[in-house]
Short mmCIF file of C-alpha atoms in Angstrom, two decimals:
data_model
loop_
_atom_site.label_atom_id
_atom_site.label_comp_id
_atom_site.label_asym_id
_atom_site.label_seq_id
_atom_site.Cartn_x
_atom_site.Cartn_y
_atom_site.Cartn_z
CA MET A 393 137.61 76.70 90.86
CA SER A 394 140.86 78.17 91.96
CA ARG A 395 139.25 80.26 94.72
CA ARG A 396 140.12 79.12 98.27
CA TRP A 397 137.08 77.29 99.89
CA HIS A 398 135.72 78.54 103.35
CA PHE A 399 133.29 76.39 105.43
CA ASN A 400 131.77 79.78 106.52
CA PRO A 401 129.62 81.04 103.57
CA TYR A 402 130.10 84.62 104.83
CA HIS A 403 133.85 84.29 104.57
CA GLN A 404 133.22 82.69 101.01
CA ARG A 405 130.99 85.74 99.83
CA ILE A 406 133.71 88.29 101.47
CA ASP A 407 136.59 86.64 99.62
CA GLU A 408 134.42 86.82 96.39
CA ALA A 409 133.62 90.52 97.07
CA LEU A 410 137.28 91.54 97.73
CA GLU A 411 138.41 89.66 94.57
CA LYS A 412 136.19 92.19 92.78
CA THR A 413 137.77 95.44 94.11
CA SER A 414 141.33 96.28 94.19
CA THR A 415 141.31 98.26 97.40
CA PRO A 416 139.82 96.49 100.39
CA PRO A 417 136.85 98.31 102.05
CA GLN A 418 137.48 100.68 104.78
CA ALA A 419 135.83 100.43 108.35
CA ASP A 420 134.34 103.66 107.69
CA THR A 421 132.67 105.59 110.45
CA GLU A 422 132.43 109.10 109.07
CA TRP A 423 128.75 108.86 109.71
CA GLU A 424 127.58 110.72 112.77
CA LEU A 425 126.77 108.97 116.10
CA PHE A 426 123.11 108.77 117.30
CA GLU A 427 121.72 107.84 120.57
CA VAL A 428 118.59 105.56 120.20
CA PHE A 429 115.55 105.55 122.64
CA VAL A 430 112.63 103.16 122.42
CA ARG A 431 109.12 103.93 123.66
CA GLU A 432 107.72 100.53 124.40
CA ARG A 433 104.06 101.28 125.09
CA ARG A 434 102.27 104.55 124.77
CA GLY A 435 102.68 106.36 128.02
CA ASP A 436 106.05 104.86 128.75
CA HIS A 437 109.04 106.83 128.90
CA PRO A 438 111.54 106.60 125.89
CA VAL A 439 114.25 104.43 127.19
CA HIS A 440 118.07 104.51 125.93
CA VAL A 441 118.78 101.26 124.32
CA GLY A 442 122.10 102.03 122.54
CA SER A 443 123.44 103.95 119.59
CA LEU A 444 124.40 103.81 115.95
CA HIS A 445 126.04 105.54 112.96
CA ALA A 446 123.86 107.31 110.36
CA PRO A 447 124.22 110.13 107.80
CA ASP A 448 121.43 112.05 109.30
CA HIS A 449 118.45 111.64 111.59
CA GLU A 450 115.99 110.32 108.81
CA MET A 451 118.49 107.54 108.18
CA ALA A 452 119.04 107.06 111.84
CA LEU A 453 115.38 106.22 112.31
CA VAL A 454 115.06 103.97 109.38
CA LEU A 455 118.01 101.89 110.59
CA ALA A 456 117.42 101.96 114.28
CA LYS A 457 113.97 100.53 113.68
CA GLU A 458 115.79 97.13 112.67
CA GLN A 459 118.70 97.49 114.73
CA TYR A 460 116.83 97.99 117.88
CA LEU A 461 113.34 96.82 117.22
CA ARG A 462 113.84 93.68 115.16
CA ARG A 463 112.46 92.01 118.14
CA GLY A 464 110.68 92.81 121.29
CA ARG A 465 108.04 95.62 121.34
CA GLY A 466 107.75 99.45 120.88
CA VAL A 467 105.44 102.04 119.61
CA GLN A 468 108.04 104.85 118.93
CA LEU A 469 111.72 105.58 118.29
CA TRP A 470 113.72 108.48 119.19
CA VAL A 471 117.02 109.43 117.95
CA ALA A 472 119.46 112.37 119.29
CA PRO A 473 122.75 113.03 117.77
CA ALA A 474 125.23 112.14 120.46
CA ARG A 475 126.97 115.48 120.33
CA CYS A 476 123.52 117.07 121.58
CA ILE A 477 123.81 115.22 124.87
CA ALA A 478 125.57 116.62 127.71
CA SER A 479 126.91 114.54 130.57
CA THR A 480 128.49 114.71 133.98
CA PRO A 481 131.99 113.33 134.03
CA ILE A 482 132.16 109.66 135.33
CA GLU A 483 134.77 110.64 137.48
CA ASP A 484 132.51 112.87 139.30
CA ALA A 485 130.16 110.08 140.20
CA ASP A 486 130.71 111.11 144.00
CA ILE A 487 128.48 114.09 143.35
CA PHE A 488 125.54 111.77 143.71
CA THR A 489 126.58 110.19 147.10
CA HIS A 490 125.12 111.39 150.46
CA ALA A 491 127.51 112.43 153.22
CA THR A 492 124.87 112.68 155.83
CA ASP A 493 121.44 110.85 156.32
CA LYS A 494 118.97 111.99 153.92
CA SER A 495 116.30 109.26 154.25
CA TYR A 496 113.90 112.19 154.94
CA ARG A 497 113.83 112.48 151.09
CA GLU A 498 112.58 108.81 150.78
CA ALA A 499 108.81 108.04 150.73
CA TYR A 500 109.08 105.23 153.19
CA GLY A 501 105.92 106.27 155.06
CA TYR A 502 103.70 105.86 151.93
CA LYS A 503 102.66 102.28 151.64
CA VAL A 504 101.23 102.69 148.34
CA ALA A 505 101.27 99.21 147.04
CA GLU A 506 99.35 98.05 149.98
CA THR A 507 96.66 100.92 149.55
CA VAL A 508 96.41 99.88 145.82
CA ARG A 509 95.83 96.33 146.74
CA LYS A 510 93.07 97.32 149.32
CA ILE A 511 91.28 99.42 146.54
CA ARG A 512 91.31 96.71 143.92
CA GLN A 513 89.85 94.25 146.52
CA GLN A 514 87.21 96.75 147.34
CA GLN A 515 86.36 96.97 143.48
CA LYS A 516 86.16 93.28 142.96
CA SER A 517 83.81 92.57 145.98
CA ALA A 518 81.65 95.43 144.76
CA GLU A 519 81.29 93.85 141.29
CA THR A 520 80.39 90.42 142.56
CA GLU A 521 77.86 91.74 144.96
CA GLU A 522 76.22 93.98 142.38
CA PRO A 523 72.89 92.30 140.88
CA CYS A 524 72.80 91.99 137.32
CA ALA A 525 70.85 94.59 135.37
CA THR A 526 67.98 92.97 133.38
CA MET B 141 83.59 83.06 96.76
CA ARG B 142 82.33 79.63 97.12
CA ASP B 143 83.45 76.83 94.92
CA LEU B 144 86.23 77.68 92.29
CA THR B 145 85.40 76.59 88.73
CA PRO B 146 88.39 74.92 87.30
CA ASP B 147 89.35 78.02 84.99
CA VAL B 148 89.03 80.26 87.77
CA ARG B 149 90.85 78.12 90.05
CA ASP B 150 93.77 77.91 87.49
CA ALA B 151 93.62 81.66 86.81
CA LEU B 152 94.12 82.08 90.54
CA VAL B 153 96.88 79.54 90.99
CA ASN B 154 98.96 81.20 87.98
CA TYR B 155 98.57 84.41 89.65
CA LEU B 156 99.58 83.22 93.22
CA TYR B 157 102.70 81.47 91.66
CA ALA B 158 103.78 84.85 90.06
CA LEU B 159 103.26 86.64 93.39
CA ALA B 160 104.92 84.13 95.60
CA ASP B 161 107.89 83.50 93.24
CA ASP B 162 108.69 87.41 92.85
CA GLU B 163 108.63 87.73 96.73
CA LEU B 164 110.82 84.60 97.21
CA LEU B 165 113.60 85.75 94.61
CA VAL B 166 113.94 89.40 95.59
CA GLY B 167 114.06 88.25 99.24
CA HIS B 168 116.77 85.86 98.28
CA ARG B 169 118.74 88.47 96.34
CA ALA B 170 118.59 90.84 99.17
CA SER B 171 119.68 88.29 101.39
CA GLU B 172 122.99 87.89 99.40
CA TRP B 173 123.93 91.27 100.85
CA THR B 174 124.03 89.83 104.56
CA GLY B 175 127.51 90.14 105.93
CA LEU B 176 128.55 92.44 103.00
CA ALA B 177 126.44 95.61 103.06
CA PRO B 178 128.34 98.84 102.91
CA ILE B 179 127.72 99.42 106.66
CA LEU B 180 126.48 97.25 109.53
CA GLU B 181 123.24 98.99 110.22
CA ALA B 182 122.25 98.80 106.37
CA ASP B 183 123.35 95.21 106.47
CA VAL B 184 120.77 94.56 109.38
CA ALA B 185 117.98 96.57 107.67
CA LEU B 186 118.25 95.00 104.39
CA SER B 187 118.57 91.28 105.89
CA SER B 188 115.24 91.94 108.08
CA ILE B 189 113.49 93.26 104.83
CA ALA B 190 114.92 90.00 102.99
CA GLN B 191 113.43 87.84 105.83
CA ASP B 192 109.98 89.94 105.56
CA GLU B 193 109.91 89.11 101.76
CA MET B 194 110.62 85.37 102.33
CA GLY B 195 107.80 85.49 104.93
CA HIS B 196 105.55 87.03 102.26
CA ALA B 197 106.57 84.35 100.02
CA LEU B 198 105.62 81.57 102.49
CA THR B 199 102.14 83.25 102.96
CA PHE B 200 101.40 83.18 99.12
CA TYR B 201 102.70 79.51 98.91
CA GLN B 202 100.46 78.48 101.83
CA LEU B 203 97.43 79.83 99.99
CA LEU B 204 98.76 77.57 96.99
CA GLU B 205 98.89 74.81 99.46
CA ALA B 206 95.28 75.34 100.42
CA LEU B 207 94.43 74.94 96.62
CA GLY B 208 96.09 71.54 96.42
CA GLU B 209 99.46 72.62 94.93
CA GLY B 210 101.68 71.04 97.60
CA ASN B 211 103.57 72.13 100.57
CA PRO B 212 105.62 75.43 100.57
CA ASP B 213 108.95 73.88 101.08
CA ASP B 214 108.42 71.85 97.81
CA LEU B 215 107.16 74.71 96.09
CA ALA B 216 110.18 76.92 96.70
CA PHE B 217 113.03 74.36 96.58
CA ALA B 218 111.89 71.54 94.33
CA ARG B 219 110.63 73.26 91.29
CA GLY B 220 112.67 73.83 88.18
CA VAL B 221 113.53 76.92 86.27
CA THR B 222 110.64 76.66 83.69
CA ASP B 223 108.16 76.31 86.60
CA PHE B 224 108.94 79.63 88.20
CA ARG B 225 106.77 82.44 87.32
CA ASN B 226 108.67 85.33 88.70
CA ALA B 227 109.46 88.41 86.36
CA ILE B 228 112.89 88.28 85.08
CA PHE B 229 113.35 91.49 87.22
CA SER B 230 113.37 89.35 90.34
CA GLU B 231 116.15 86.92 89.33
CA LEU B 232 118.60 89.50 88.25
CA PRO B 233 121.79 89.51 90.34
CA ARG B 234 122.16 91.89 93.19
CA GLY B 235 124.43 94.30 91.54
CA ASP B 236 125.86 96.93 93.51
CA TRP B 237 124.21 98.85 96.39
CA ALA B 238 122.55 101.38 94.05
CA PHE B 239 121.05 98.57 91.71
CA THR B 240 119.76 96.88 95.04
CA VAL B 241 118.05 99.90 96.57
CA VAL B 242 116.58 100.86 92.89
CA ARG B 243 115.24 97.36 92.52
CA GLN B 244 113.94 97.18 96.30
CA TYR B 245 112.20 100.39 95.69
CA LEU B 246 110.34 99.59 92.32
CA HIS B 247 109.44 96.25 93.81
CA ASP B 248 108.10 97.45 96.97
CA VAL B 249 105.94 100.18 95.28
CA ALA B 250 104.70 97.50 92.82
CA GLU B 251 103.81 95.19 95.80
CA ARG B 252 102.03 97.82 97.62
CA VAL B 253 99.92 98.71 94.74
CA ARG B 254 99.10 95.21 94.13
CA LEU B 255 98.30 94.31 97.99
CA GLU B 256 96.03 97.34 98.15
CA ALA B 257 94.06 96.23 94.81
CA LEU B 258 93.99 92.55 96.39
CA ALA B 259 92.74 93.85 99.80
CA ASN B 260 89.36 93.94 97.90
CA SER B 261 89.72 90.65 95.99
CA ALA B 262 86.70 88.34 95.67
CA TYR B 263 88.88 85.52 96.76
CA GLU B 264 88.67 86.08 100.50
CA PRO B 265 91.76 84.25 101.67
CA LEU B 266 93.97 86.47 99.24
CA ALA B 267 92.10 89.72 100.49
CA HIS B 268 92.97 88.60 104.12
CA VAL B 269 96.50 87.98 103.27
CA ALA B 270 96.90 91.14 101.42
CA ARG B 271 95.53 93.24 104.31
CA LYS B 272 98.11 91.52 106.57
CA LEU B 273 101.21 92.01 104.47
CA ILE B 274 100.47 95.68 103.58
CA VAL B 275 101.48 96.60 107.18
CA GLU B 276 105.12 95.47 106.65
CA GLU B 277 105.47 97.48 103.26
CA LYS B 278 105.05 100.65 105.18
CA TYR B 279 108.60 100.25 106.62
CA HIS B 280 110.06 98.77 103.39
CA LEU B 281 108.93 101.84 101.52
CA LEU B 282 110.37 104.19 104.26
CA HIS B 283 113.70 102.41 104.14
CA ASP B 284 113.70 102.36 100.27
CA ARG B 285 112.72 105.96 99.77
CA SER B 286 115.33 107.11 102.10
CA TRP B 287 118.02 105.44 100.26
CA VAL B 288 117.11 106.22 96.81
CA ALA B 289 116.39 109.98 97.67
CA LYS B 290 119.67 110.16 99.39
CA LEU B 291 121.84 108.33 96.89
CA GLY B 292 120.09 109.86 93.72
CA GLY B 293 121.62 113.14 93.95
CA ALA B 294 124.21 112.95 96.81
CA THR B 295 127.50 112.75 94.81
CA GLU B 296 128.54 112.46 91.23
CA GLU B 297 129.53 108.66 91.85
CA SER B 298 126.17 108.07 93.56
CA HIS B 299 123.99 109.65 90.94
CA ARG B 300 126.03 107.80 88.14
CA ARG B 301 125.58 104.70 89.75
CA MET B 302 121.99 105.27 90.61
CA GLN B 303 121.09 106.31 87.09
CA ALA B 304 122.83 103.35 85.56
CA ALA B 305 120.83 101.21 88.00
CA LEU B 306 117.57 102.52 87.04
CA ASP B 307 118.43 102.24 83.39
CA ARG B 308 119.10 98.54 83.89
CA ALA B 309 116.13 98.08 86.27
CA PHE B 310 113.41 100.03 84.79
CA PRO B 311 112.54 97.72 81.54
CA HIS B 312 112.79 94.78 83.58
CA ALA B 313 110.50 96.17 86.44
CA LEU B 314 107.66 96.61 83.71
CA GLY B 315 108.11 92.79 83.78
CA LEU B 316 106.35 92.78 87.07
CA PHE B 317 103.14 93.62 85.08
CA GLU B 318 103.36 91.07 82.47
CA PRO B 319 99.84 89.46 83.04
CA ALA B 320 100.03 85.60 84.32
CA ASP B 321 97.71 83.33 82.21
CA GLY B 322 93.95 83.90 83.06
CA GLU B 323 93.88 87.62 83.55
CA ALA B 324 90.29 88.09 81.84
CA VAL B 325 89.14 85.34 84.10
CA ARG B 326 90.65 86.90 87.14
CA ALA B 327 89.24 90.31 86.36
CA GLU B 328 85.80 88.95 85.70
CA ALA B 329 85.74 86.91 88.79
CA GLY B 330 86.82 90.00 90.82
CA ILE B 331 89.92 88.41 92.05
CA ALA B 332 92.49 90.87 90.67
CA PRO B 333 92.47 93.86 88.66
CA PRO B 334 94.10 94.08 85.13
CA GLU B 335 97.99 94.38 85.28
CA ARG B 336 97.67 97.49 83.08
CA GLU B 337 95.88 99.28 85.90
CA LEU B 338 98.40 98.44 88.42
CA ARG B 339 101.30 99.51 86.39
CA ASP B 340 99.71 102.83 85.83
CA ARG B 341 99.03 103.35 89.67
CA TRP B 342 102.75 102.32 90.14
CA LEU B 343 104.02 104.69 87.39
CA ASP B 344 102.03 107.61 89.03
CA GLU B 345 104.13 106.99 92.23
CA VAL B 346 107.47 105.85 90.87
CA VAL B 347 107.88 108.46 88.26
CA PRO B 348 107.65 111.69 90.12
CA PHE B 349 109.67 110.10 93.12
CA LEU B 350 112.49 109.32 91.03
CA GLU B 351 112.36 112.55 89.18
CA SER B 352 112.66 114.16 92.42
CA ALA B 353 115.60 112.09 93.34
CA THR B 354 117.16 113.67 90.35
CA LEU B 355 117.05 110.68 88.20
CA ARG B 356 115.56 110.35 84.48
CA VAL B 357 112.83 107.94 84.00
CA PRO B 358 111.90 106.52 80.60
CA ALA B 359 108.27 107.29 81.08
CA ARG B 360 105.96 110.11 80.56
CA ARG B 361 102.41 111.09 80.03
CA ASP B 362 100.84 111.68 76.49
CA ASP B 363 98.26 114.44 75.44
CA ARG B 364 95.50 112.31 77.02
CA GLY B 365 97.33 112.00 80.30
CA GLU B 366 98.17 108.38 79.62
CA TRP B 367 101.42 106.64 80.58
CA GLN B 368 103.81 105.99 77.74
CA VAL B 369 106.90 104.12 78.52
CA LEU B 370 109.74 104.80 76.20
CA VAL B 371 111.59 101.37 76.65
CA GLU B 372 110.61 97.91 75.70
CA PRO B 373 109.36 95.87 78.79
CA VAL B 374 111.37 92.60 79.72
CA TYR B 375 108.75 90.07 79.59
CA GLY B 376 108.70 86.14 79.65
CA GLY B 377 109.06 85.47 83.37
CA ARG B 378 105.13 84.84 83.73
CA ARG B 379 105.49 82.12 80.83
CA GLY B 380 108.42 80.17 82.60
CA ARG B 381 111.07 81.99 80.28
CA HIS B 382 114.06 82.88 82.41
CA THR B 383 117.57 83.75 82.02
CA GLU B 384 120.72 81.79 83.24
CA TYR B 385 120.63 84.10 86.39
CA LEU B 386 117.85 82.21 87.79
CA GLU B 387 119.53 78.83 87.11
CA THR B 388 122.52 79.84 89.31
CA LEU B 389 120.12 81.30 91.84
CA LEU B 390 118.18 77.98 92.13
CA ASP B 391 121.37 76.10 92.26
CA ALA B 392 122.47 77.86 95.37
CA MET B 393 119.01 78.33 96.98
CA GLN B 394 117.67 74.80 96.39
CA MET B 395 121.19 73.00 96.87
CA VAL B 396 120.55 71.98 100.63
CA TYR B 397 116.89 70.92 100.19
CA ARG B 398 117.87 68.87 97.17
CA MET B 399 120.36 66.82 99.02
CA GLU B 400 117.54 65.22 101.00
CA PRO B 401 114.15 66.41 100.20
CA GLY B 402 111.75 66.14 102.97
CA ALA B 403 114.43 66.21 105.65
CA LYS B 404 113.34 67.11 109.26
CA TRP B 405 115.35 69.74 110.74
#
């Protein structure tokens, strides 16, 4: 074989593929960019996980399934063309900072975790005290 | 199904080899695109599908192991060309992207039609496996149908390549329904329906779909509504008669295993 040997089989196959065509393949990104969201469990919010290129939304869903849910869990995928998403400029990140004390907007007074723990305790002791129904 | 009589066992084993070998080889051919697919996302998707098919093959080889045929690694990597029972369809080289998506589509519809029938097999381990594997076919078909529908009529070049791919693939795909030895025994024992039935259900689905993708299919219904195929099916695989393509495939696929059979990784 006059062909150059590569230890990496991927490089080997790329060489073989290039031998077959006269023009090298283009790094082509004429496909539209889609942002991908995954809903991990029913009732969860869809969460942004990344983006990919696809010819349309149908292929975007098909390809995103493996691109983003090859591993891990999910029950639903959303895709949206990136051009449909509007955003604030990153240079304007300061619009989210507070110049004066706005702690009155926080829920410091509500000790939710403690209350939930108390309720769960009550439920547990209610279960153990209850006599078994025949 | 309690104890298998020898002829039922043999008929079942022949069938399982056919199923396992088809999965293994289609999976292997799909994996040959890893690193070379037209676009990165398609590469990842097809590579995953290839792994799924390997997983299916493993499941069938494990059924064979339970019937005393040997361990799956030996079955996949130590058998020779004439021992394989895949349809010649599965050993053909991967071709261009059009041929790959056409083959994957025709294979996946055949697999789904078969698994749906086997979900009611009288041989419970096989019925159990069929019910499990069918879940993955849903995505395979979603993937394949999207590609075929889009490429079928997109541009002059894509249509030409897709039609050429289908012209080459279709007679070979009919070989998926060549009966493995023991078909009458299997039908009588309730293990699997006759191939003819599965072929007709397959045609019911692929012909209208391919035509809707603007492709010509050499099959039509006659006056009685029966399917007539207008090409000669490529048979032989179920009898261990293969092409030189299987030789080169096995040389590559079995090379590492054969260097040191039974090595622990």
